[in-house]
PDB file of C-alpha atoms in Angstrom:
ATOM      1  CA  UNK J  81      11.131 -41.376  25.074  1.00 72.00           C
ATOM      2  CA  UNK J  82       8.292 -43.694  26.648  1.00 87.00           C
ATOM      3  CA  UNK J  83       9.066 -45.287  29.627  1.00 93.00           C
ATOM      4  CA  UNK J  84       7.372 -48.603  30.692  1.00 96.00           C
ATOM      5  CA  UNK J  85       8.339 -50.561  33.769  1.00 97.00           C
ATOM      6  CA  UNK J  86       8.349 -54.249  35.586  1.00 98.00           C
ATOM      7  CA  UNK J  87       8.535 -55.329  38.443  1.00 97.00           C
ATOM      8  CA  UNK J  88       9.526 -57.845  39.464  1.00 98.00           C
ATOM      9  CA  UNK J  89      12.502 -58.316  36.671  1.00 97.00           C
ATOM     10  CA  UNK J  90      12.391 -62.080  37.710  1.00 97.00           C
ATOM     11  CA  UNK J  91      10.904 -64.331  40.790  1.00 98.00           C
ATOM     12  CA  UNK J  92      10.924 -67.694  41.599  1.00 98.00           C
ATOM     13  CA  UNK J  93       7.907 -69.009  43.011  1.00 96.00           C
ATOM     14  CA  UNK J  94       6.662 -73.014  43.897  1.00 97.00           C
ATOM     15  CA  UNK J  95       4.058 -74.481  42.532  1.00 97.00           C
ATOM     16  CA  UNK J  96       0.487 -73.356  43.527  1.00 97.00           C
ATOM     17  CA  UNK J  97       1.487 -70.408  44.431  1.00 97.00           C
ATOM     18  CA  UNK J  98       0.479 -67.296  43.228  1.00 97.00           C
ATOM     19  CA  UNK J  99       2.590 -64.255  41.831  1.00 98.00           C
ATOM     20  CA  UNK J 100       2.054 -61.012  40.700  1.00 98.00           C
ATOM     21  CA  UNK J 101       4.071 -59.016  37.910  1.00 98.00           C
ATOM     22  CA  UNK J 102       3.372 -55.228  38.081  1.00 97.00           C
ATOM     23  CA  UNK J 103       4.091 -52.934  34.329  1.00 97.00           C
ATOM     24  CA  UNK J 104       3.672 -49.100  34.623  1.00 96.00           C
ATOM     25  CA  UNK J 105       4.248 -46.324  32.328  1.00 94.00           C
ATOM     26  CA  UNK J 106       6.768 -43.992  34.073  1.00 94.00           C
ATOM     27  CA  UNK J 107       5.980 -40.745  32.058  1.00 89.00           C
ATOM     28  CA  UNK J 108       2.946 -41.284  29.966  1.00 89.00           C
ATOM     29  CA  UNK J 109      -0.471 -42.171  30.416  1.00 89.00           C
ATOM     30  CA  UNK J 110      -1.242 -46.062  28.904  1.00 90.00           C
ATOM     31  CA  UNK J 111      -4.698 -46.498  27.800  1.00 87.00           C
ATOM     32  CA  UNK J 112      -4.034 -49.724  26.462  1.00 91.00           C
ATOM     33  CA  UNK J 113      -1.699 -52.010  27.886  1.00 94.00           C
ATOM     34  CA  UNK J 114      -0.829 -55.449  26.661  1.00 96.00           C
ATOM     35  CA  UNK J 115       0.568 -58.519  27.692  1.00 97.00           C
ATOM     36  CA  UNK J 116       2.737 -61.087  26.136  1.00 97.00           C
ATOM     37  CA  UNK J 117       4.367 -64.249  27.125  1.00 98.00           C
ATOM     38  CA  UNK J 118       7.577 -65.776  25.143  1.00 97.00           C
ATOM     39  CA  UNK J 119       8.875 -69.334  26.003  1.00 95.00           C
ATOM     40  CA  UNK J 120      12.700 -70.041  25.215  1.00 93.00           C
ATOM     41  CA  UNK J 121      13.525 -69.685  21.321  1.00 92.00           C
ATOM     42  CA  UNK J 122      10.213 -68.749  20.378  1.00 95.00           C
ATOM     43  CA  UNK J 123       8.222 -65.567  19.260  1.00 96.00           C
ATOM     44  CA  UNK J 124       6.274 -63.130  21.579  1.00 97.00           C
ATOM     45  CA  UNK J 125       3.014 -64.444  21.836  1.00 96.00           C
ATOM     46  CA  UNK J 126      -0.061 -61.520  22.607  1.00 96.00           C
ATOM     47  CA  UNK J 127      -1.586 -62.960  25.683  1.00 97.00           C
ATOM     48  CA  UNK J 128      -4.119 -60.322  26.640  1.00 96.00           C
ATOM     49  CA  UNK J 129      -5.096 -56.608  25.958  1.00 94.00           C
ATOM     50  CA  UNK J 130      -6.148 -54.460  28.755  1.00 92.00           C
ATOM     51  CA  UNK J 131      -7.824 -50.928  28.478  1.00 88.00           C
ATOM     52  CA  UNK J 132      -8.062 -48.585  31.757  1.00 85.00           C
ATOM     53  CA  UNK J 133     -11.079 -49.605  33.969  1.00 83.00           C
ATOM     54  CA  UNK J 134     -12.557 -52.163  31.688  1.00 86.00           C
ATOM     55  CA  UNK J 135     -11.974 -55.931  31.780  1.00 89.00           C
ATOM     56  CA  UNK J 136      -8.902 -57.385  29.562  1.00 93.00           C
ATOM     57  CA  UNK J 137      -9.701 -59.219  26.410  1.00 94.00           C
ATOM     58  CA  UNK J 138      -7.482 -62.673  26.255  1.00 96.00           C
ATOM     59  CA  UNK J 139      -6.484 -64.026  23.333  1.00 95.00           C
ATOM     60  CA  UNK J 140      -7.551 -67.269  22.495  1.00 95.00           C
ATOM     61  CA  UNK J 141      -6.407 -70.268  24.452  1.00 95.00           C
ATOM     62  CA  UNK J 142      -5.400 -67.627  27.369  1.00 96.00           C
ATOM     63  CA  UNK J 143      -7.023 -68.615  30.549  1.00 95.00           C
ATOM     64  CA  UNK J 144      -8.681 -65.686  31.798  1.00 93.00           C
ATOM     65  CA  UNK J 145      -8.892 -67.451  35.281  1.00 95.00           C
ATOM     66  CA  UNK J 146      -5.214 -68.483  35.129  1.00 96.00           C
ATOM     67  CA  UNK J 147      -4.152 -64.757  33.964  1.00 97.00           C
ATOM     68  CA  UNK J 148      -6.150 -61.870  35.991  1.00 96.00           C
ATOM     69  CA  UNK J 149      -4.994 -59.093  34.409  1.00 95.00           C
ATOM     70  CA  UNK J 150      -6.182 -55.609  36.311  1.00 92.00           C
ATOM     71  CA  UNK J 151      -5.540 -52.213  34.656  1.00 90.00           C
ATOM     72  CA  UNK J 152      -7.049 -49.609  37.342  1.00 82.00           C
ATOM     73  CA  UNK J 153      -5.110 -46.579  36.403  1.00 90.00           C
ATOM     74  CA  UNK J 154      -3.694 -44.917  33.331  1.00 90.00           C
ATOM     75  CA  UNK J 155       0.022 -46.010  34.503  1.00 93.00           C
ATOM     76  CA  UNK J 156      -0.373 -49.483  36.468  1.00 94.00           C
ATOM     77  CA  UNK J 157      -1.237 -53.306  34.730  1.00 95.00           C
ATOM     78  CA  UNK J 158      -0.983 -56.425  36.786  1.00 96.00           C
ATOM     79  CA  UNK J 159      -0.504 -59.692  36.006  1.00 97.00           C
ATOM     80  CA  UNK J 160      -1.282 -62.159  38.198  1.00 97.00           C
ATOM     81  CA  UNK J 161      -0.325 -65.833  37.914  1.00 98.00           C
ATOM     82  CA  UNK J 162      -2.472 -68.257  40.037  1.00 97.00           C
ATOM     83  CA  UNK J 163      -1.994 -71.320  41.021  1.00 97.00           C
ATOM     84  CA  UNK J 164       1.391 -71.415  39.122  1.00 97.00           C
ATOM     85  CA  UNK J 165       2.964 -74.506  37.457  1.00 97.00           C
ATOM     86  CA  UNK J 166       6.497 -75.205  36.328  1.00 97.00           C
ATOM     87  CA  UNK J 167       4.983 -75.008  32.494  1.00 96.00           C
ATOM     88  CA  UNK J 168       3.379 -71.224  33.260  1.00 97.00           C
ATOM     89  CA  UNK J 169       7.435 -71.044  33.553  1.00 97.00           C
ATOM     90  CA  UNK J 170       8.207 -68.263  31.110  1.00 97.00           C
ATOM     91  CA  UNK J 171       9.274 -64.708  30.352  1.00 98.00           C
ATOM     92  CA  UNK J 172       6.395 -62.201  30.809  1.00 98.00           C
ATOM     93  CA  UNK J 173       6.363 -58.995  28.887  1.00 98.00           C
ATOM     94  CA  UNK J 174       4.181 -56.042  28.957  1.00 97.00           C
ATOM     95  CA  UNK J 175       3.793 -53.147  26.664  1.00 96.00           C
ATOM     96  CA  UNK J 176       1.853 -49.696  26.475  1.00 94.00           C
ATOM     97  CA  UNK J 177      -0.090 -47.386  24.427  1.00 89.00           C
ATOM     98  CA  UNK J 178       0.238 -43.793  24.591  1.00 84.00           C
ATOM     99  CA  UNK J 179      -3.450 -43.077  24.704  1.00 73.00           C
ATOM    100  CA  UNK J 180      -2.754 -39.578  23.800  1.00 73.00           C
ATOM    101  CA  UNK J 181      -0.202 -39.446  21.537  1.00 69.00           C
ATOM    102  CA  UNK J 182      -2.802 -40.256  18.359  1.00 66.00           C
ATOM    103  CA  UNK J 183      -0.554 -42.612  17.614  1.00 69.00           C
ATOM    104  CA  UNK J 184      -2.624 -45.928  17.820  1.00 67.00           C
ATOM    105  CA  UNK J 185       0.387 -48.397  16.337  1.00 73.00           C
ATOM    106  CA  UNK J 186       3.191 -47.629  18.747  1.00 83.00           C
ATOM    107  CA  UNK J 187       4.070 -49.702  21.827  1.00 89.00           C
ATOM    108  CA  UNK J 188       6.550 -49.476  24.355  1.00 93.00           C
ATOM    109  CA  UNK J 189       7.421 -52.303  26.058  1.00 96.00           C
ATOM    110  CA  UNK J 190       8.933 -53.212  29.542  1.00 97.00           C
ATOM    111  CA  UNK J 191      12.024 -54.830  30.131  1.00 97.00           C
ATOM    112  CA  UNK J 192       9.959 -58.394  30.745  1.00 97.00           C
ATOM    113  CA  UNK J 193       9.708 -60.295  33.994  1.00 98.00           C
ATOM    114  CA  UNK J 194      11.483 -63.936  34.238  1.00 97.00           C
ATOM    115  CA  UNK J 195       9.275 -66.450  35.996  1.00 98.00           C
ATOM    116  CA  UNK J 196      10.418 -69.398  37.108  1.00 98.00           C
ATOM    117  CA  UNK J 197       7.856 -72.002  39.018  1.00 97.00           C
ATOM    118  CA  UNK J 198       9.714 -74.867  40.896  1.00 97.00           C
TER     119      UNK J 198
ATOM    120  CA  UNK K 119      -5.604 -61.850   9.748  1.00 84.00           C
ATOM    121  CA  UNK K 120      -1.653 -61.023   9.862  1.00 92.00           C
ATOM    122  CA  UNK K 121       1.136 -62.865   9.265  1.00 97.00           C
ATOM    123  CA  UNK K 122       5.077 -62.173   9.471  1.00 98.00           C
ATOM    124  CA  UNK K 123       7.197 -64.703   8.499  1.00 98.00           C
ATOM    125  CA  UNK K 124      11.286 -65.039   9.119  1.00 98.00           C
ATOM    126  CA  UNK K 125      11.944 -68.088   6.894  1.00 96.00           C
ATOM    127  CA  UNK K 126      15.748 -67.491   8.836  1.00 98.00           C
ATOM    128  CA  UNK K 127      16.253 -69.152  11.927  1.00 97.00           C
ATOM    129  CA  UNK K 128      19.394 -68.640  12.744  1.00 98.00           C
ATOM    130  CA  UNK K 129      22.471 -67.064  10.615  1.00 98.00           C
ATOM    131  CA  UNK K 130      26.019 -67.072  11.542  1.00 98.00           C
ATOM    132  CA  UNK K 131      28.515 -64.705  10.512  1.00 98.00           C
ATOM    133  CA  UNK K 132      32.102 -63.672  11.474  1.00 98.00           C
ATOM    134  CA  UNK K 133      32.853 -60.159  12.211  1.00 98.00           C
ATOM    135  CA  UNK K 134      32.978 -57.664   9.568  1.00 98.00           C
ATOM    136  CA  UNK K 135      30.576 -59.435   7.317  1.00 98.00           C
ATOM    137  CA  UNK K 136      27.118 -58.173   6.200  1.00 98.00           C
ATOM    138  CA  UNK K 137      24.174 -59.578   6.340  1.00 98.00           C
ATOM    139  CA  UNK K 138      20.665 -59.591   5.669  1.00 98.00           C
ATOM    140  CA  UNK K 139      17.406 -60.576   7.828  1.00 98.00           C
ATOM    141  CA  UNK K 140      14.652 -61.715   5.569  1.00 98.00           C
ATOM    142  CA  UNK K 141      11.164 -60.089   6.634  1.00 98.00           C
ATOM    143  CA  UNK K 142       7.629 -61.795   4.121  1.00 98.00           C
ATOM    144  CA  UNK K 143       4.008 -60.091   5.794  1.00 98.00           C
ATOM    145  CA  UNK K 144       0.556 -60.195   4.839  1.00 97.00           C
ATOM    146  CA  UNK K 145      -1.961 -58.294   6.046  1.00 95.00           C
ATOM    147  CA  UNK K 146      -5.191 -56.879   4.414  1.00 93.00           C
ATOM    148  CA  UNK K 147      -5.056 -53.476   5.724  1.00 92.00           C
ATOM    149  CA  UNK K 148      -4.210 -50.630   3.179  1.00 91.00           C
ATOM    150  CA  UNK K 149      -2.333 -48.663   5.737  1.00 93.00           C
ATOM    151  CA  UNK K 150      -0.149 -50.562   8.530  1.00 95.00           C
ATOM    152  CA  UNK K 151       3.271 -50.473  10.316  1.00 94.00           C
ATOM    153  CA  UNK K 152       6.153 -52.592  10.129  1.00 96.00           C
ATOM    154  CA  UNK K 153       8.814 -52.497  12.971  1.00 96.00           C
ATOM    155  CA  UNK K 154      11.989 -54.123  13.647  1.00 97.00           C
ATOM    156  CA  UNK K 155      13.456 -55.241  17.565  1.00 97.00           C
ATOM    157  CA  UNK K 156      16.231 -56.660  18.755  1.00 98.00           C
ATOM    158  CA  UNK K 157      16.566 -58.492  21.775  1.00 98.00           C
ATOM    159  CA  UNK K 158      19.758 -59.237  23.290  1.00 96.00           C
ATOM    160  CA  UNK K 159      20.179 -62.115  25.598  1.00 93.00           C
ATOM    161  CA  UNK K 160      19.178 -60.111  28.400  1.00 91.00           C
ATOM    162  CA  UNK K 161      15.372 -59.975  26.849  1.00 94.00           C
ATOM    163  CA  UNK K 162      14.591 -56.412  26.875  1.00 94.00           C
ATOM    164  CA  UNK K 163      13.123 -55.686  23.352  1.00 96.00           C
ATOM    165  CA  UNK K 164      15.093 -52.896  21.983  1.00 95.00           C
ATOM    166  CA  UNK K 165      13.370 -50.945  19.053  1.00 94.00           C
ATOM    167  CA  UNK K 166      15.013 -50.615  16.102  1.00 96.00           C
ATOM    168  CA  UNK K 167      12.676 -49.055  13.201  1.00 94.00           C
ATOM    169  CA  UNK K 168       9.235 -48.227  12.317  1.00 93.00           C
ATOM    170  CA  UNK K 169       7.955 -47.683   8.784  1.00 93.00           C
ATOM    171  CA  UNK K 170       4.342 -47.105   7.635  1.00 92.00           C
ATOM    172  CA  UNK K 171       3.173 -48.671   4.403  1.00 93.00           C
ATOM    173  CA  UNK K 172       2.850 -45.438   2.221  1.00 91.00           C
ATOM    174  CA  UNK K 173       7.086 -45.040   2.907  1.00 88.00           C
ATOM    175  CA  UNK K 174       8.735 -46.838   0.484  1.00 86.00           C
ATOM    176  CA  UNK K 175      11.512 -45.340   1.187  1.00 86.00           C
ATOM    177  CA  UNK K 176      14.743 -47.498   2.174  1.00 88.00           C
ATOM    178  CA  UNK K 177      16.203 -46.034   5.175  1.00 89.00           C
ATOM    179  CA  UNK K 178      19.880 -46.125   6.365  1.00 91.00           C
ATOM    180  CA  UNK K 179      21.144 -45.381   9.812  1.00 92.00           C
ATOM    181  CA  UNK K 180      24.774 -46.278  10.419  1.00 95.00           C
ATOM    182  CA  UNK K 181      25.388 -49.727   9.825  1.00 97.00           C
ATOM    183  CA  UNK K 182      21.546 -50.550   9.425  1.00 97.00           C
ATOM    184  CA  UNK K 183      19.469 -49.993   6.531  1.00 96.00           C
ATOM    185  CA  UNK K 184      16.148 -51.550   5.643  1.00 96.00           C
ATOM    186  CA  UNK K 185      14.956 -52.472   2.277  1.00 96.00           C
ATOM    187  CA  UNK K 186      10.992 -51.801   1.931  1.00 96.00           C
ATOM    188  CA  UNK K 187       9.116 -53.712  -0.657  1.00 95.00           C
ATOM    189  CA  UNK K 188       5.570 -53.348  -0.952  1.00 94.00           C
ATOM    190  CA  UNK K 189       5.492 -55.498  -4.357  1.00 94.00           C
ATOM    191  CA  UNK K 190       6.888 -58.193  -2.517  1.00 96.00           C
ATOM    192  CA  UNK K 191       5.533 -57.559   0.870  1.00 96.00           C
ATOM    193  CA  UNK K 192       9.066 -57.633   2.084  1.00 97.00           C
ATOM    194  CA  UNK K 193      11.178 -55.560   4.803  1.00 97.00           C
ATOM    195  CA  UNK K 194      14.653 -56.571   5.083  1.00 97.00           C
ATOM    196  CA  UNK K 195      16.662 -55.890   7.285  1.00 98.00           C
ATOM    197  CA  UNK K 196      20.449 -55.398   6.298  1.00 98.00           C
ATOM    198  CA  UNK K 197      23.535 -55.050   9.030  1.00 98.00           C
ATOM    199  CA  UNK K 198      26.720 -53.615   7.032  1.00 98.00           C
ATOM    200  CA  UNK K 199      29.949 -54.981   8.539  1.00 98.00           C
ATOM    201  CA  UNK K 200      28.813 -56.760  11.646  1.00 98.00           C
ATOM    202  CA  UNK K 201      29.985 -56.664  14.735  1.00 98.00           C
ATOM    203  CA  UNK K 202      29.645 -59.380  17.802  1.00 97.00           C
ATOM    204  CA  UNK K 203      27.611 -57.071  19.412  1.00 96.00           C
ATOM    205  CA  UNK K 204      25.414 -57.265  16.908  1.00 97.00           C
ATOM    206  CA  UNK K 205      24.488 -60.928  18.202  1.00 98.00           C
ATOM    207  CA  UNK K 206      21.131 -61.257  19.121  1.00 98.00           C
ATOM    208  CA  UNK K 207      17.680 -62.263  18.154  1.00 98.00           C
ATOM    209  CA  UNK K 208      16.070 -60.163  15.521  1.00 98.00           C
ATOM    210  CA  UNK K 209      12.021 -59.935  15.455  1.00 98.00           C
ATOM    211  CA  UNK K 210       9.777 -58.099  12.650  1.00 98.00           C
ATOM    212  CA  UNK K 211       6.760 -57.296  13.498  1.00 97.00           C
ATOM    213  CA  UNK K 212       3.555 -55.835  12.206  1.00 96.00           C
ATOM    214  CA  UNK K 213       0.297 -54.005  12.884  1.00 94.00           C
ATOM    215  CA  UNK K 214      -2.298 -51.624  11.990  1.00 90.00           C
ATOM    216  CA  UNK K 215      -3.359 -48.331  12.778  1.00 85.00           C
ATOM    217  CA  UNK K 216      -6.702 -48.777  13.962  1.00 79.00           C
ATOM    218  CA  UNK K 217      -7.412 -48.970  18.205  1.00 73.00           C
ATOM    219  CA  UNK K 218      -8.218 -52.310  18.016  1.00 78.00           C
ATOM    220  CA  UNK K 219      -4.942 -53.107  16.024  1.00 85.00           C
ATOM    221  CA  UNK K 220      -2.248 -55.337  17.679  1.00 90.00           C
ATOM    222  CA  UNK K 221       1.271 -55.972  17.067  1.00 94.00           C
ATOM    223  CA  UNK K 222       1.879 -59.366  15.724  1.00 95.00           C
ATOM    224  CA  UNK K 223       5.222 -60.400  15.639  1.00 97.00           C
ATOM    225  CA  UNK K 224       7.479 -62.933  13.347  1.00 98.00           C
ATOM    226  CA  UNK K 225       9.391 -65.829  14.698  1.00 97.00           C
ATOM    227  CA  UNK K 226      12.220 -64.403  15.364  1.00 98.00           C
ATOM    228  CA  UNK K 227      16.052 -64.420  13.768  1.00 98.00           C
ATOM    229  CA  UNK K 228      18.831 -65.548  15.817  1.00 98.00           C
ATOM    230  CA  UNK K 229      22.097 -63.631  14.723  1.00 98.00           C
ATOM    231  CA  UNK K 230      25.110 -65.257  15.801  1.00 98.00           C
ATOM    232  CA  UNK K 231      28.030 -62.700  14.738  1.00 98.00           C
ATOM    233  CA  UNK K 232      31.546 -64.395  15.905  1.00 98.00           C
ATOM    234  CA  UNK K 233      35.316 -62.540  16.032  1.00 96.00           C
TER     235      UNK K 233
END
């Protein structure tokens, strides 16, 4: 099956710094790559939606500024945190999109990254 | 717009009895997929089932088995003689089969399954 990675699986970082969370697809190329965020007891939340070399639709109340999302290549999506604060304090997950599978409603998803800002 | 709902926050059970996870949607696409994840405590979303809207079909595999209503928009989810491993949150999710679709997801289930 469909292979999607993170990386870092957690980091602890102090406030107003910056970190980076890295998803690829191991053995598939992703298209479409999306990113979520879940707080503690709560749902999955859609954050963003990124598509290879074009800029990443954010959902709304997503800071775009906050949240650079990159998607350069058909297997590699960052997510970058600036300026982190202890409430961006969450777990990050990122799923893909088989681009050429035809099969527009499946996702795979990573394993999630745990960031904690101090 | 979609919408899942899981009216169940959290159910407790002892071992070796079943249960059912409640699942209510709405969408206003003709043809869409429902899934169901698990995610243990360690986070990683663990897929569980996908069915598309023109299935009806109730599906069984082990000690899961899904109950798909279209009349009722419903998709229940049904573990037979549960197990503490079975402990975990349970999300049902939903989306449709255009590009542009996204996966919009319910609040969640918490199963607590005790020996």
């Amino acid at each position: 099956g469909a292979v999607v990675s993170q990386h870092p699986s957690w980091v602890i970082c102090k406030s107003g710094t910056s970190v980076k969370i890295e998803c690829r697809s191991l053995d598939f190329q992703a298209t479409t790559m999306f990113w979520y965020r879940q707080f503690p007891k709560q749902s999955l939340m859609l954050m963003a939606t990124s598509n290879e070399g074009s800029k990443a639709t954010y959902e709304q109340g997503v800071e775009k500024d906050k949240f650079l999302i990159n998607h350069a290549s058909l297997t590699l999506s960052t997510l970058t945190v600036t300026s982190a604060h202890p409430e961006d304090s969450s777990f990050y997950i990122c799923s893909a999109r088989d681009g050429h599978s035809g099969a527009s409603y499946e996702q795979y998803f990573g394993p999630g990254t745990r960031l904690t800002v101090t | 717009a979609q919408k899942v709902t899981q009216a169940q926050t959290e159910i407790s059970v002892v071992e070796k009895e079943d249960v059912t996870l409640d699942c209510v949607y709405e969408t206003r696409d003709t043809t869409y997929y429902l899934f169901w994840y698990k995610q243990p405590p360690s986070g990683e979303l663990v897929f569980l089932i996908r069915r598309n809207s023109f299935d009806e079909q109730n599906e069984i595999s082990g000690r899961y088995s899904w109950n798909f209503q279209k009349s009722t928009s419903s998709f229940n989810f049904t573990i037979t003689a549960s197990q503490v491993v079975d402990s975990a949150v349970y999300f049902c999710a939903l989306t449709g089969i255009s590009g542009y679709s996204t996966l919009t997801f319910g609040k969640g289930t918490m199963l607590l399954v005790s020996p």
